[in-house]
Tab-separated table of N, CA and C in Angstrom:
chain	number	residue	atom	x	y	z
Q	144	MET	N	119.935	71.014	-33.048
Q	144	MET	CA	120.863	70.638	-32.024
Q	144	MET	C	122.123	70.097	-32.692
Q	145	ARG	N	123.214	70.524	-32.225
Q	145	ARG	CA	124.494	70.120	-32.787
Q	145	ARG	C	124.929	68.799	-32.202
Q	146	GLY	N	125.723	68.050	-32.982
Q	146	GLY	CA	126.275	66.781	-32.506
Q	146	GLY	C	127.396	67.015	-31.494
Q	147	ARG	N	127.546	66.084	-30.643
Q	147	ARG	CA	128.575	66.196	-29.608
Q	147	ARG	C	129.914	65.730	-30.172
Q	148	HIS	N	130.944	66.552	-30.038
Q	148	HIS	CA	132.295	66.218	-30.488
Q	148	HIS	C	133.205	66.136	-29.276
Q	149	ASP	N	133.741	64.984	-29.037
Q	149	ASP	CA	134.690	64.831	-27.939
Q	149	ASP	C	136.074	65.232	-28.438
Q	150	ARG	N	136.694	66.076	-27.694
Q	150	ARG	CA	138.052	66.466	-28.039
Q	150	ARG	C	138.944	66.080	-26.860
Q	151	GLY	N	140.006	65.346	-27.158
Q	151	GLY	CA	140.911	64.880	-26.114
Q	151	GLY	C	141.247	63.418	-26.343
Q	152	PHE	N	141.909	62.851	-25.380
Q	152	PHE	CA	142.367	61.474	-25.499
Q	152	PHE	C	141.494	60.557	-24.656
Q	153	THR	N	141.349	59.373	-25.136
Q	153	THR	CA	140.631	58.374	-24.353
Q	153	THR	C	141.592	57.767	-23.337
Q	154	LEU	N	141.036	57.077	-22.370
Q	154	LEU	CA	141.853	56.437	-21.345
Q	154	LEU	C	142.794	55.409	-21.958
Q	155	ILE	N	142.341	54.671	-22.936
Q	155	ILE	CA	143.173	53.664	-23.605
Q	155	ILE	C	144.349	54.327	-24.306
Q	156	GLU	N	144.125	55.420	-24.980
Q	156	GLU	CA	145.216	56.128	-25.667
Q	156	GLU	C	146.257	56.622	-24.665
Q	157	LEU	N	145.806	57.152	-23.541
Q	157	LEU	CA	146.745	57.619	-22.514
Q	157	LEU	C	147.550	56.466	-21.930
Q	158	MET	N	146.897	55.329	-21.724
Q	158	MET	CA	147.608	54.166	-21.190
Q	158	MET	C	148.654	53.656	-22.179
Q	159	ILE	N	148.369	53.709	-23.456
Q	159	ILE	CA	149.332	53.297	-24.474
Q	159	ILE	C	150.542	54.222	-24.462
Q	160	VAL	N	150.322	55.524	-24.341
Q	160	VAL	CA	151.427	56.490	-24.298
Q	160	VAL	C	152.292	56.250	-23.057
Q	161	VAL	N	151.676	56.012	-21.904
Q	161	VAL	CA	152.427	55.737	-20.673
Q	161	VAL	C	153.242	54.455	-20.827
Q	162	ALA	N	152.666	53.433	-21.443
Q	162	ALA	CA	153.392	52.177	-21.656
Q	162	ALA	C	154.595	52.375	-22.566
Q	163	ILE	N	154.444	53.161	-23.616
Q	163	ILE	CA	155.564	53.428	-24.533
Q	163	ILE	C	156.676	54.183	-23.805
Q	164	ILE	N	156.313	55.184	-23.033
Q	164	ILE	CA	157.320	55.950	-22.273
Q	164	ILE	C	158.039	55.040	-21.277
Q	165	SER	N	157.315	54.139	-20.635
Q	165	SER	CA	157.930	53.206	-19.681
Q	165	SER	C	158.922	52.281	-20.364
Q	166	ILE	N	158.593	51.801	-21.541
Q	166	ILE	CA	159.502	50.923	-22.289
Q	166	ILE	C	160.765	51.674	-22.687
Q	167	ILE	N	160.616	52.892	-23.165
Q	167	ILE	CA	161.784	53.702	-23.552
Q	167	ILE	C	162.667	53.968	-22.336
Q	168	ALA	N	162.062	54.291	-21.190
Q	168	ALA	CA	162.838	54.539	-19.967
Q	168	ALA	C	163.574	53.273	-19.518
Q	169	ALA	N	162.919	52.123	-19.621
Q	169	ALA	CA	163.554	50.863	-19.220
Q	169	ALA	C	164.764	50.543	-20.087
Q	170	ILE	N	164.737	50.972	-21.326
Q	170	ILE	CA	165.866	50.750	-22.229
Q	170	ILE	C	166.978	51.767	-21.966
Q	171	ALA	N	166.620	53.012	-21.684
Q	171	ALA	CA	167.606	54.091	-21.567
Q	171	ALA	C	168.315	54.142	-20.216
Q	172	ILE	N	167.653	53.833	-19.125
Q	172	ILE	CA	168.236	54.020	-17.788
Q	172	ILE	C	169.495	53.183	-17.560
Q	173	PRO	N	169.544	51.902	-17.921
Q	173	PRO	CA	170.804	51.165	-17.717
Q	173	PRO	C	171.986	51.775	-18.484
Q	174	GLY	N	171.736	52.274	-19.671
Q	174	GLY	CA	172.805	52.932	-20.432
Q	174	GLY	C	173.289	54.196	-19.747
Q	175	LEU	N	172.365	54.951	-19.172
Q	175	LEU	CA	172.750	56.161	-18.447
Q	175	LEU	C	173.557	55.810	-17.203
Q	176	MET	N	173.185	54.738	-16.509
Q	176	MET	CA	173.930	54.314	-15.322
Q	176	MET	C	175.347	53.871	-15.691
Q	177	ARG	N	175.478	53.133	-16.804
Q	177	ARG	CA	176.811	52.717	-17.255
Q	177	ARG	C	177.656	53.940	-17.606
Q	178	SER	N	177.043	54.926	-18.247
Q	178	SER	CA	177.774	56.147	-18.598
Q	178	SER	C	178.241	56.883	-17.346
Q	179	ARG	N	177.380	56.932	-16.347
Q	179	ARG	CA	177.752	57.595	-15.096
Q	179	ARG	C	178.905	56.859	-14.416
Q	180	MET	N	178.843	55.527	-14.357
Q	180	MET	CA	179.924	54.745	-13.754
Q	180	MET	C	181.230	54.957	-14.517
Q	181	THR	N	181.165	54.988	-15.847
Q	181	THR	CA	182.367	55.215	-16.653
Q	181	THR	C	182.957	56.588	-16.353
Q	182	GLY	N	182.101	57.587	-16.221
Q	182	GLY	CA	182.573	58.932	-15.868
Q	182	GLY	C	183.223	58.961	-14.499
Q	183	ASN	N	182.613	58.273	-13.521
Q	183	ASN	CA	183.193	58.199	-12.176
Q	183	ASN	C	184.555	57.506	-12.198
Q	184	GLU	N	184.661	56.408	-12.955
Q	184	GLU	CA	185.924	55.678	-13.045
Q	184	GLU	C	187.006	56.538	-13.709
Q	185	THR	N	186.638	57.257	-14.751
Q	185	THR	CA	187.596	58.140	-15.425
Q	185	THR	C	188.071	59.235	-14.477
Q	186	SER	N	187.151	59.769	-13.687
Q	186	SER	CA	187.517	60.791	-12.701
Q	186	SER	C	188.454	60.216	-11.637
Q	187	ALA	N	188.217	58.980	-11.204
Q	187	ALA	CA	189.084	58.345	-10.199
Q	187	ALA	C	190.496	58.148	-10.748
Q	188	ILE	N	190.599	57.690	-11.994
Q	188	ILE	CA	191.918	57.516	-12.621
Q	188	ILE	C	192.624	58.857	-12.732
Q	189	SER	N	191.889	59.877	-13.139
Q	189	SER	CA	192.465	61.216	-13.254
Q	189	SER	C	192.921	61.737	-11.888
Q	190	SER	N	192.130	61.494	-10.849
Q	190	SER	CA	192.505	61.940	-9.503
Q	190	SER	C	193.763	61.230	-9.020
Q	191	LEU	N	193.933	59.943	-9.375
Q	191	LEU	CA	195.169	59.246	-9.014
Q	191	LEU	C	196.350	59.801	-9.804
Q	192	SER	N	196.134	60.206	-11.036
Q	192	SER	CA	197.213	60.841	-11.803
Q	192	SER	C	197.608	62.174	-11.186
Q	193	VAL	N	196.621	62.914	-10.698
Q	193	VAL	CA	196.903	64.167	-9.985
Q	193	VAL	C	197.665	63.863	-8.699
Q	194	THR	N	197.290	62.783	-8.018
Q	194	THR	CA	197.994	62.371	-6.802
Q	194	THR	C	199.457	62.087	-7.118
Q	195	ARG	N	199.703	61.397	-8.227
Q	195	ARG	CA	201.079	61.095	-8.648
Q	195	ARG	C	201.877	62.389	-8.814
Q	196	ALA	N	201.329	63.345	-9.554
Q	196	ALA	CA	202.030	64.608	-9.789
Q	196	ALA	C	202.242	65.371	-8.483
Q	197	ALA	N	201.239	65.355	-7.604
Q	197	ALA	CA	201.357	66.054	-6.320
Q	197	ALA	C	202.434	65.422	-5.451
Q	198	GLN	N	202.513	64.094	-5.422
Q	198	GLN	CA	203.529	63.416	-4.616
Q	198	GLN	C	204.937	63.720	-5.146
Q	199	VAL	N	205.091	63.757	-6.460
Q	199	VAL	CA	206.404	64.073	-7.043
Q	199	VAL	C	206.807	65.502	-6.681
Q	200	ALA	N	205.870	66.450	-6.812
Q	200	ALA	CA	206.167	67.841	-6.467
Q	200	ALA	C	206.461	67.983	-4.976
Q	201	TYR	N	205.673	67.317	-4.152
Q	201	TYR	CA	205.876	67.353	-2.702
Q	201	TYR	C	207.245	66.782	-2.338
Q	202	SER	N	207.583	65.635	-2.905
Q	202	SER	CA	208.854	64.975	-2.592
Q	202	SER	C	210.046	65.852	-2.936
Q	203	SER	N	209.971	66.517	-4.082
Q	203	SER	CA	211.126	67.303	-4.527
Q	203	SER	C	211.216	68.675	-3.871
Q	204	SER	N	210.092	69.245	-3.440
Q	204	SER	CA	210.176	70.609	-2.919
Q	204	SER	C	209.939	70.736	-1.417
Q	205	CYS	N	209.234	69.800	-0.808
Q	205	CYS	CA	208.908	69.951	0.610
Q	205	CYS	C	209.199	68.690	1.414
Q	206	GLY	N	209.145	67.532	0.794
Q	206	GLY	CA	209.258	66.263	1.512
Q	206	GLY	C	210.664	65.764	1.708
Q	207	ASN	N	211.671	66.518	1.292
Q	207	ASN	CA	213.070	66.110	1.439
Q	207	ASN	C	213.324	64.724	0.843
Q	208	GLY	N	212.726	64.476	-0.327
Q	208	GLY	CA	212.919	63.215	-1.029
Q	208	GLY	C	211.973	62.109	-0.621
Q	209	ALA	N	211.084	62.363	0.342
Q	209	ALA	CA	210.116	61.359	0.792
Q	209	ALA	C	208.707	61.799	0.382
Q	210	TYR	N	207.719	60.970	0.686
Q	210	TYR	CA	206.345	61.201	0.235
Q	210	TYR	C	205.417	61.555	1.384
Q	211	ALA	N	204.322	62.245	1.054
Q	211	ALA	CA	203.311	62.628	2.040
Q	211	ALA	C	202.606	61.385	2.571
Q	212	THR	N	202.160	61.470	3.814
Q	212	THR	CA	201.511	60.335	4.463
Q	212	THR	C	199.997	60.325	4.272
Q	213	SER	N	199.418	61.433	3.818
Q	213	SER	CA	197.959	61.494	3.642
Q	213	SER	C	197.602	62.578	2.634
Q	214	TYR	N	196.366	62.545	2.196
Q	214	TYR	CA	195.879	63.601	1.304
Q	214	TYR	C	195.850	64.946	2.021
Q	215	ALA	N	195.586	64.942	3.340
Q	215	ALA	CA	195.575	66.193	4.097
Q	215	ALA	C	196.959	66.851	4.072
Q	216	VAL	N	198.019	66.056	4.174
Q	216	VAL	CA	199.384	66.601	4.114
Q	216	VAL	C	199.645	67.201	2.737
Q	217	LEU	N	199.199	66.527	1.673
Q	217	LEU	CA	199.369	67.081	0.324
Q	217	LEU	C	198.581	68.370	0.128
Q	218	GLY	N	197.485	68.533	0.851
Q	218	GLY	CA	196.670	69.732	0.740
Q	218	GLY	C	197.166	70.901	1.569
Q	219	THR	N	198.162	70.670	2.437
Q	219	THR	CA	198.708	71.723	3.292
Q	219	THR	C	199.734	72.552	2.519
Q	220	PRO	N	199.577	73.883	2.521
Q	220	PRO	CA	200.559	74.725	1.824
Q	220	PRO	C	201.944	74.605	2.458
Q	221	PRO	N	203.009	74.630	1.650
Q	221	PRO	CA	204.358	74.543	2.212
Q	221	PRO	C	204.708	75.790	3.022
Q	222	GLY	N	205.496	75.584	4.056
Q	222	GLY	CA	205.962	76.696	4.876
Q	222	GLY	C	204.906	77.252	5.808
Q	223	GLY	N	203.774	76.565	5.948
Q	223	GLY	CA	202.739	77.026	6.865
Q	223	GLY	C	202.011	78.278	6.404
Q	224	ASN	N	202.102	78.611	5.130
Q	224	ASN	CA	201.438	79.793	4.591
Q	224	ASN	C	199.933	79.537	4.505
Q	225	PRO	N	199.120	80.162	5.372
Q	225	PRO	CA	197.678	79.865	5.384
Q	225	PRO	C	196.941	80.314	4.119
Q	226	THR	N	197.509	81.218	3.356
Q	226	THR	CA	196.839	81.690	2.143
Q	226	THR	C	197.379	81.023	0.886
Q	227	GLY	N	198.400	80.185	1.044
Q	227	GLY	CA	198.998	79.527	-0.112
Q	227	GLY	C	198.220	78.293	-0.541
Q	228	ASP	N	198.677	77.708	-1.626
Q	228	ASP	CA	198.060	76.492	-2.153
Q	228	ASP	C	198.895	75.283	-1.768
Q	229	GLY	N	198.222	74.181	-1.525
Q	229	GLY	CA	198.899	72.926	-1.260
Q	229	GLY	C	199.361	72.295	-2.561
Q	230	PHE	N	199.779	71.060	-2.473
Q	230	PHE	CA	200.275	70.336	-3.639
Q	230	PHE	C	199.149	69.659	-4.418
Q	231	ILE	N	197.953	69.626	-3.830
Q	231	ILE	CA	196.805	68.987	-4.469
Q	231	ILE	C	195.575	69.847	-4.185
Q	232	SER	N	194.582	69.771	-5.043
Q	232	SER	CA	193.388	70.603	-4.899
Q	232	SER	C	192.597	70.257	-3.630
Q	233	LYS	N	191.748	71.179	-3.225
Q	233	LYS	CA	191.009	71.023	-1.973
Q	233	LYS	C	189.987	69.893	-2.011
Q	234	ASP	N	189.543	69.480	-3.208
Q	234	ASP	CA	188.577	68.380	-3.254
Q	234	ASP	C	189.206	67.055	-2.834
Q	235	LEU	N	190.522	66.941	-2.928
Q	235	LEU	CA	191.237	65.747	-2.458
Q	235	LEU	C	192.078	66.031	-1.217
Q	236	GLY	N	192.611	67.226	-1.098
Q	236	GLY	CA	193.570	67.549	-0.046
Q	236	GLY	C	192.957	67.953	1.269
Q	237	HIS	N	192.190	67.059	1.872
Q	237	HIS	CA	191.619	67.332	3.194
Q	237	HIS	C	191.631	66.042	4.012
Q	238	ALA	N	191.199	66.177	5.255
Q	238	ALA	CA	191.207	65.025	6.163
Q	238	ALA	C	190.234	63.948	5.690
Q	239	ALA	N	190.539	62.704	6.053
Q	239	ALA	CA	189.701	61.556	5.669
Q	239	ALA	C	188.315	61.706	6.288
Q	240	PRO	N	187.276	61.186	5.672
Q	240	PRO	CA	187.279	60.438	4.414
Q	240	PRO	C	187.324	61.370	3.213
Q	241	VAL	N	188.104	60.977	2.224
Q	241	VAL	CA	188.204	61.738	0.979
Q	241	VAL	C	187.319	61.023	-0.039
Q	242	GLU	N	186.211	61.645	-0.397
Q	242	GLU	CA	185.276	61.064	-1.357
Q	242	GLU	C	185.045	62.053	-2.488
Q	243	LYS	N	185.080	61.530	-3.698
Q	243	LYS	CA	184.910	62.380	-4.878
Q	243	LYS	C	184.311	61.528	-5.991
Q	244	THR	N	183.277	62.023	-6.622
Q	244	THR	CA	182.610	61.385	-7.760
Q	244	THR	C	182.393	59.884	-7.583
Q	245	GLY	N	181.829	59.515	-6.452
Q	245	GLY	CA	181.466	58.122	-6.226
Q	245	GLY	C	182.593	57.207	-5.798
Q	246	TYR	N	183.766	57.753	-5.535
Q	246	TYR	CA	184.922	56.947	-5.107
Q	246	TYR	C	185.454	57.455	-3.783
Q	247	ARG	N	186.009	56.534	-2.995
Q	247	ARG	CA	186.650	56.850	-1.719
Q	247	ARG	C	188.158	56.696	-1.918
Q	248	PHE	N	188.910	57.737	-1.599
Q	248	PHE	CA	190.363	57.758	-1.773
Q	248	PHE	C	191.049	57.639	-0.426
Q	249	VAL	N	192.075	56.788	-0.380
Q	249	VAL	CA	192.845	56.575	0.842
Q	249	VAL	C	194.320	56.568	0.476
Q	250	MET	N	195.132	57.196	1.322
Q	250	MET	CA	196.584	57.146	1.140
Q	250	MET	C	197.195	56.507	2.381
Q	251	ALA	N	198.130	55.592	2.153
Q	251	ALA	CA	198.784	54.863	3.236
Q	251	ALA	C	200.248	54.657	2.868
Q	252	PRO	N	201.072	54.235	3.844
Q	252	PRO	CA	202.456	53.897	3.496
Q	252	PRO	C	202.473	52.729	2.514
Q	253	GLY	N	203.388	52.777	1.569
Q	253	GLY	CA	203.521	51.699	0.596
Q	253	GLY	C	204.236	50.494	1.188
Q	254	ALA	N	204.236	49.403	0.437
Q	254	ALA	CA	204.905	48.175	0.877
Q	254	ALA	C	206.386	48.453	1.114
Q	255	GLY	N	206.896	48.012	2.240
Q	255	GLY	CA	208.307	48.208	2.567
Q	255	GLY	C	208.663	49.639	2.926
Q	256	SER	N	207.666	50.464	3.195
Q	256	SER	CA	207.909	51.870	3.500
Q	256	SER	C	208.571	52.024	4.857
Q	257	THR	N	209.452	53.003	4.930
Q	257	THR	CA	210.070	53.373	6.198
Q	257	THR	C	209.818	54.851	6.435
Q	258	ALA	N	209.952	55.264	7.672
Q	258	ALA	CA	209.755	56.670	8.014
Q	258	ALA	C	210.820	57.512	7.329
Q	259	GLY	N	210.398	58.626	6.782
Q	259	GLY	CA	211.326	59.548	6.126
Q	259	GLY	C	211.600	60.743	7.014
Q	260	PRO	N	212.351	61.694	6.505
Q	260	PRO	CA	212.643	62.902	7.287
Q	260	PRO	C	211.403	63.785	7.395
Q	261	ALA	N	211.398	64.674	8.367
Q	261	ALA	CA	210.292	65.620	8.497
Q	261	ALA	C	210.273	66.533	7.277
Q	262	ASP	N	209.059	66.932	6.858
Q	262	ASP	CA	208.953	67.799	5.679
Q	262	ASP	C	209.103	69.267	6.070
Q	263	CYS	N	208.887	70.163	5.133
Q	263	CYS	CA	209.061	71.596	5.368
Q	263	CYS	C	208.046	72.157	6.361
Q	264	ASN	N	206.974	71.428	6.628
Q	264	ASN	CA	205.983	71.818	7.632
Q	264	ASN	C	206.167	71.031	8.927
Q	265	ASN	N	207.259	70.292	9.023
Q	265	ASN	CA	207.585	69.454	10.178
Q	265	ASN	C	206.607	68.280	10.340
Q	266	ALA	N	206.031	67.825	9.234
Q	266	ALA	CA	205.139	66.665	9.256
Q	266	ALA	C	205.930	65.414	8.887
Q	267	ALA	N	205.454	64.270	9.328
Q	267	ALA	CA	206.110	62.994	9.035
Q	267	ALA	C	205.974	62.657	7.551
Q	268	THR	N	206.950	61.915	7.034
Q	268	THR	CA	206.930	61.458	5.646
Q	268	THR	C	207.217	59.955	5.614
Q	269	ASN	N	207.013	59.361	4.431
Q	269	ASN	CA	207.307	57.943	4.213
Q	269	ASN	C	208.185	57.786	2.983
Q	270	SER	N	208.930	56.685	2.940
Q	270	SER	CA	209.785	56.423	1.782
Q	270	SER	C	208.990	55.895	0.589
Q	271	ALA	N	207.742	55.460	0.816
Q	271	ALA	CA	206.872	54.969	-0.264
Q	271	ALA	C	205.425	55.249	0.123
Q	272	PHE	N	204.538	55.265	-0.858
Q	272	PHE	CA	203.131	55.508	-0.576
Q	272	PHE	C	202.265	54.579	-1.422
Q	273	LEU	N	201.024	54.416	-0.995
Q	273	LEU	CA	200.014	53.668	-1.739
Q	273	LEU	C	198.731	54.485	-1.680
Q	274	ALA	N	198.257	54.924	-2.840
Q	274	ALA	CA	196.991	55.653	-2.928
Q	274	ALA	C	195.971	54.739	-3.603
Q	275	THR	N	194.794	54.611	-2.989
Q	275	THR	CA	193.757	53.742	-3.547
Q	275	THR	C	192.472	54.525	-3.769
Q	276	ALA	N	191.692	54.050	-4.732
Q	276	ALA	CA	190.367	54.610	-5.017
Q	276	ALA	C	189.420	53.439	-5.228
Q	277	VAL	N	188.406	53.333	-4.373
Q	277	VAL	CA	187.429	52.253	-4.504
Q	277	VAL	C	186.032	52.862	-4.606
Q	278	PRO	N	185.152	52.208	-5.366
Q	278	PRO	CA	183.787	52.744	-5.481
Q	278	PRO	C	183.079	52.735	-4.128
Q	279	ILE	N	182.329	53.772	-3.858
Q	279	ILE	CA	181.562	53.834	-2.618
Q	279	ILE	C	180.504	52.735	-2.622
Q	280	SER	N	179.927	52.485	-3.788
Q	280	SER	CA	178.950	51.411	-3.942
Q	280	SER	C	179.273	50.658	-5.235
Q	281	VAL	N	179.899	49.487	-5.100
Q	281	VAL	CA	180.319	48.708	-6.270
Q	281	VAL	C	179.104	48.368	-7.129
Q	282	GLY	N	179.231	48.639	-8.426
Q	282	GLY	CA	178.148	48.375	-9.364
Q	282	GLY	C	177.199	49.545	-9.528
Q	283	VAL	N	177.294	50.549	-8.652
Q	283	VAL	CA	176.435	51.730	-8.752
Q	283	VAL	C	177.269	52.965	-9.079
Q	284	THR	N	178.303	53.248	-8.260
Q	284	THR	CA	179.143	54.413	-8.515
Q	284	THR	C	180.390	54.049	-9.310
Q	285	GLY	N	180.698	52.777	-9.433
Q	285	GLY	CA	181.851	52.311	-10.199
Q	285	GLY	C	181.969	50.811	-10.066
Q	286	SER	N	182.718	50.199	-10.970
Q	286	SER	CA	182.862	48.742	-10.903
Q	286	SER	C	184.313	48.304	-10.748
Q	287	ARG	N	185.249	49.238	-10.831
Q	287	ARG	CA	186.676	48.899	-10.718
Q	287	ARG	C	187.305	49.665	-9.559
Q	288	GLY	N	188.258	49.008	-8.881
Q	288	GLY	CA	189.065	49.661	-7.870
Q	288	GLY	C	190.421	49.990	-8.467
Q	289	PHE	N	191.065	51.046	-7.975
Q	289	PHE	CA	192.334	51.498	-8.536
Q	289	PHE	C	193.358	51.720	-7.431
Q	290	ALA	N	194.636	51.613	-7.791
Q	290	ALA	CA	195.715	51.874	-6.841
Q	290	ALA	C	196.917	52.438	-7.580
Q	291	LEU	N	197.695	53.217	-6.857
Q	291	LEU	CA	198.907	53.852	-7.379
Q	291	LEU	C	199.941	53.820	-6.276
Q	292	ASN	N	201.196	53.536	-6.632
Q	292	ASN	CA	202.253	53.601	-5.624
Q	292	ASN	C	203.409	54.441	-6.162
Q	293	ALA	N	204.519	54.431	-5.464
Q	293	ALA	CA	205.658	55.263	-5.831
Q	293	ALA	C	206.250	54.893	-7.193
Q	294	SER	N	205.901	53.733	-7.741
Q	294	SER	CA	206.382	53.380	-9.085
Q	294	SER	C	205.626	54.146	-10.164
Q	295	ASN	N	204.582	54.893	-9.760
Q	295	ASN	CA	203.807	55.776	-10.641
Q	295	ASN	C	203.038	55.064	-11.733
Q	296	THR	N	202.588	53.838	-11.481
Q	296	THR	CA	201.730	53.112	-12.406
Q	296	THR	C	200.377	52.919	-11.743
Q	297	VAL	N	199.297	53.229	-12.466
Q	297	VAL	CA	197.948	53.023	-11.940
Q	297	VAL	C	197.520	51.603	-12.282
Q	298	TRP	N	197.060	50.875	-11.268
Q	298	TRP	CA	196.593	49.505	-11.430
Q	298	TRP	C	195.098	49.459	-11.170
Q	299	GLN	N	194.418	48.485	-11.775
Q	299	GLN	CA	192.976	48.337	-11.581
Q	299	GLN	C	192.641	46.911	-11.172
Q	300	ASP	N	191.551	46.781	-10.439
Q	300	ASP	CA	191.001	45.473	-10.108
Q	300	ASP	C	189.526	45.517	-10.506
Q	301	THR	N	189.145	44.690	-11.463
Q	301	THR	CA	187.786	44.721	-11.997
Q	301	THR	C	186.750	44.166	-11.029
Q	302	SER	N	187.181	43.623	-9.886
Q	302	SER	CA	186.217	43.141	-8.897
Q	302	SER	C	185.716	44.264	-7.991
Q	303	GLY	N	186.273	45.470	-8.123
Q	303	GLY	CA	185.810	46.617	-7.351
Q	303	GLY	C	186.609	46.921	-6.105
Q	304	VAL	N	187.594	46.100	-5.767
Q	304	VAL	CA	188.447	46.380	-4.613
Q	304	VAL	C	189.759	46.976	-5.114
Q	305	ALA	N	190.500	47.596	-4.232
Q	305	ALA	CA	191.783	48.177	-4.618
Q	305	ALA	C	192.828	47.077	-4.767
Q	306	PRO	N	193.635	47.128	-5.816
Q	306	PRO	CA	194.737	46.161	-5.934
Q	306	PRO	C	195.692	46.306	-4.753
Q	307	THR	N	196.315	45.203	-4.352
Q	307	THR	CA	197.243	45.235	-3.229
Q	307	THR	C	198.673	45.087	-3.736
Q	308	GLU	N	199.591	45.607	-2.946
Q	308	GLU	CA	201.008	45.485	-3.287
Q	308	GLU	C	201.536	44.143	-2.808
Q	309	PRO	N	202.505	43.583	-3.442
Q	309	PRO	CA	203.116	44.028	-4.694
Q	309	PRO	C	202.163	43.768	-5.860
Q	310	PHE	N	202.082	44.740	-6.761
Q	310	PHE	CA	201.180	44.628	-7.893
Q	310	PHE	C	201.689	43.579	-8.874
Q	311	THR	N	200.821	42.681	-9.251
Q	311	THR	CA	201.128	41.705	-10.298
Q	311	THR	C	199.894	41.529	-11.156
Q	312	ALA	N	200.088	41.498	-12.457
Q	312	ALA	CA	198.977	41.322	-13.379
Q	312	ALA	C	198.513	39.872	-13.342
Q	313	GLY	N	197.236	39.685	-13.381
Q	313	GLY	CA	196.654	38.346	-13.384
Q	313	GLY	C	195.294	38.359	-12.728
Q	314	GLY	N	194.431	37.463	-13.139
Q	314	GLY	CA	193.078	37.416	-12.589
Q	314	GLY	C	192.330	38.677	-12.916
Q	315	THR	N	191.888	39.387	-11.896
Q	315	THR	CA	191.121	40.623	-12.099
Q	315	THR	C	192.003	41.873	-12.026
Q	316	VAL	N	193.324	41.705	-11.847
Q	316	VAL	CA	194.233	42.841	-11.664
Q	316	VAL	C	195.067	43.053	-12.928
Q	317	SER	N	195.156	44.331	-13.342
Q	317	SER	CA	196.002	44.707	-14.474
Q	317	SER	C	196.402	46.166	-14.340
Q	318	PHE	N	197.438	46.581	-15.064
Q	318	PHE	CA	197.841	47.975	-15.015
Q	318	PHE	C	197.159	48.712	-16.156
Q	319	ILE	N	196.930	50.009	-15.956
Q	319	ILE	CA	196.291	50.799	-17.001
Q	319	ILE	C	197.141	51.960	-17.458
Q	320	GLN	N	198.176	52.305	-16.725
Q	320	GLN	CA	199.047	53.405	-17.148
Q	320	GLN	C	200.469	53.078	-16.752
């Protein structure tokens, strides 16, 4: 009669492997979350830079020297051409709410803004604008809020809310571009 040979893992060995995997996951997951938040924040800053370029192009070619009142206006092709492209990509250039990569984007009249002339599509314009990007869930999708106005400088607030005009550096608010 041959001796019995057990082949495989014991319950204790399997429990040790599960414990090791759990420890590695506990160490890695917070780093992955921070990386994701950093990516979302970088995307929000980039989207505000795109907003800046779109507002400048809109002002000079369609807005008669004034700025668009919303992201939907920036997304509308000039001259009512339904097959044309707007001044900003479709991921931002649509009706509110505008959400992208964990951030909510809002465009409003800037401080001291007055009504401008009608644009090439007969839409209302403003003499100044304020574009903001705030995390949908502070601490999960991002930790900083951002804002941009007609002065073309992106500001950040490390508390997660959008900086308010007039922008001044101090406390949790500073400029980044």
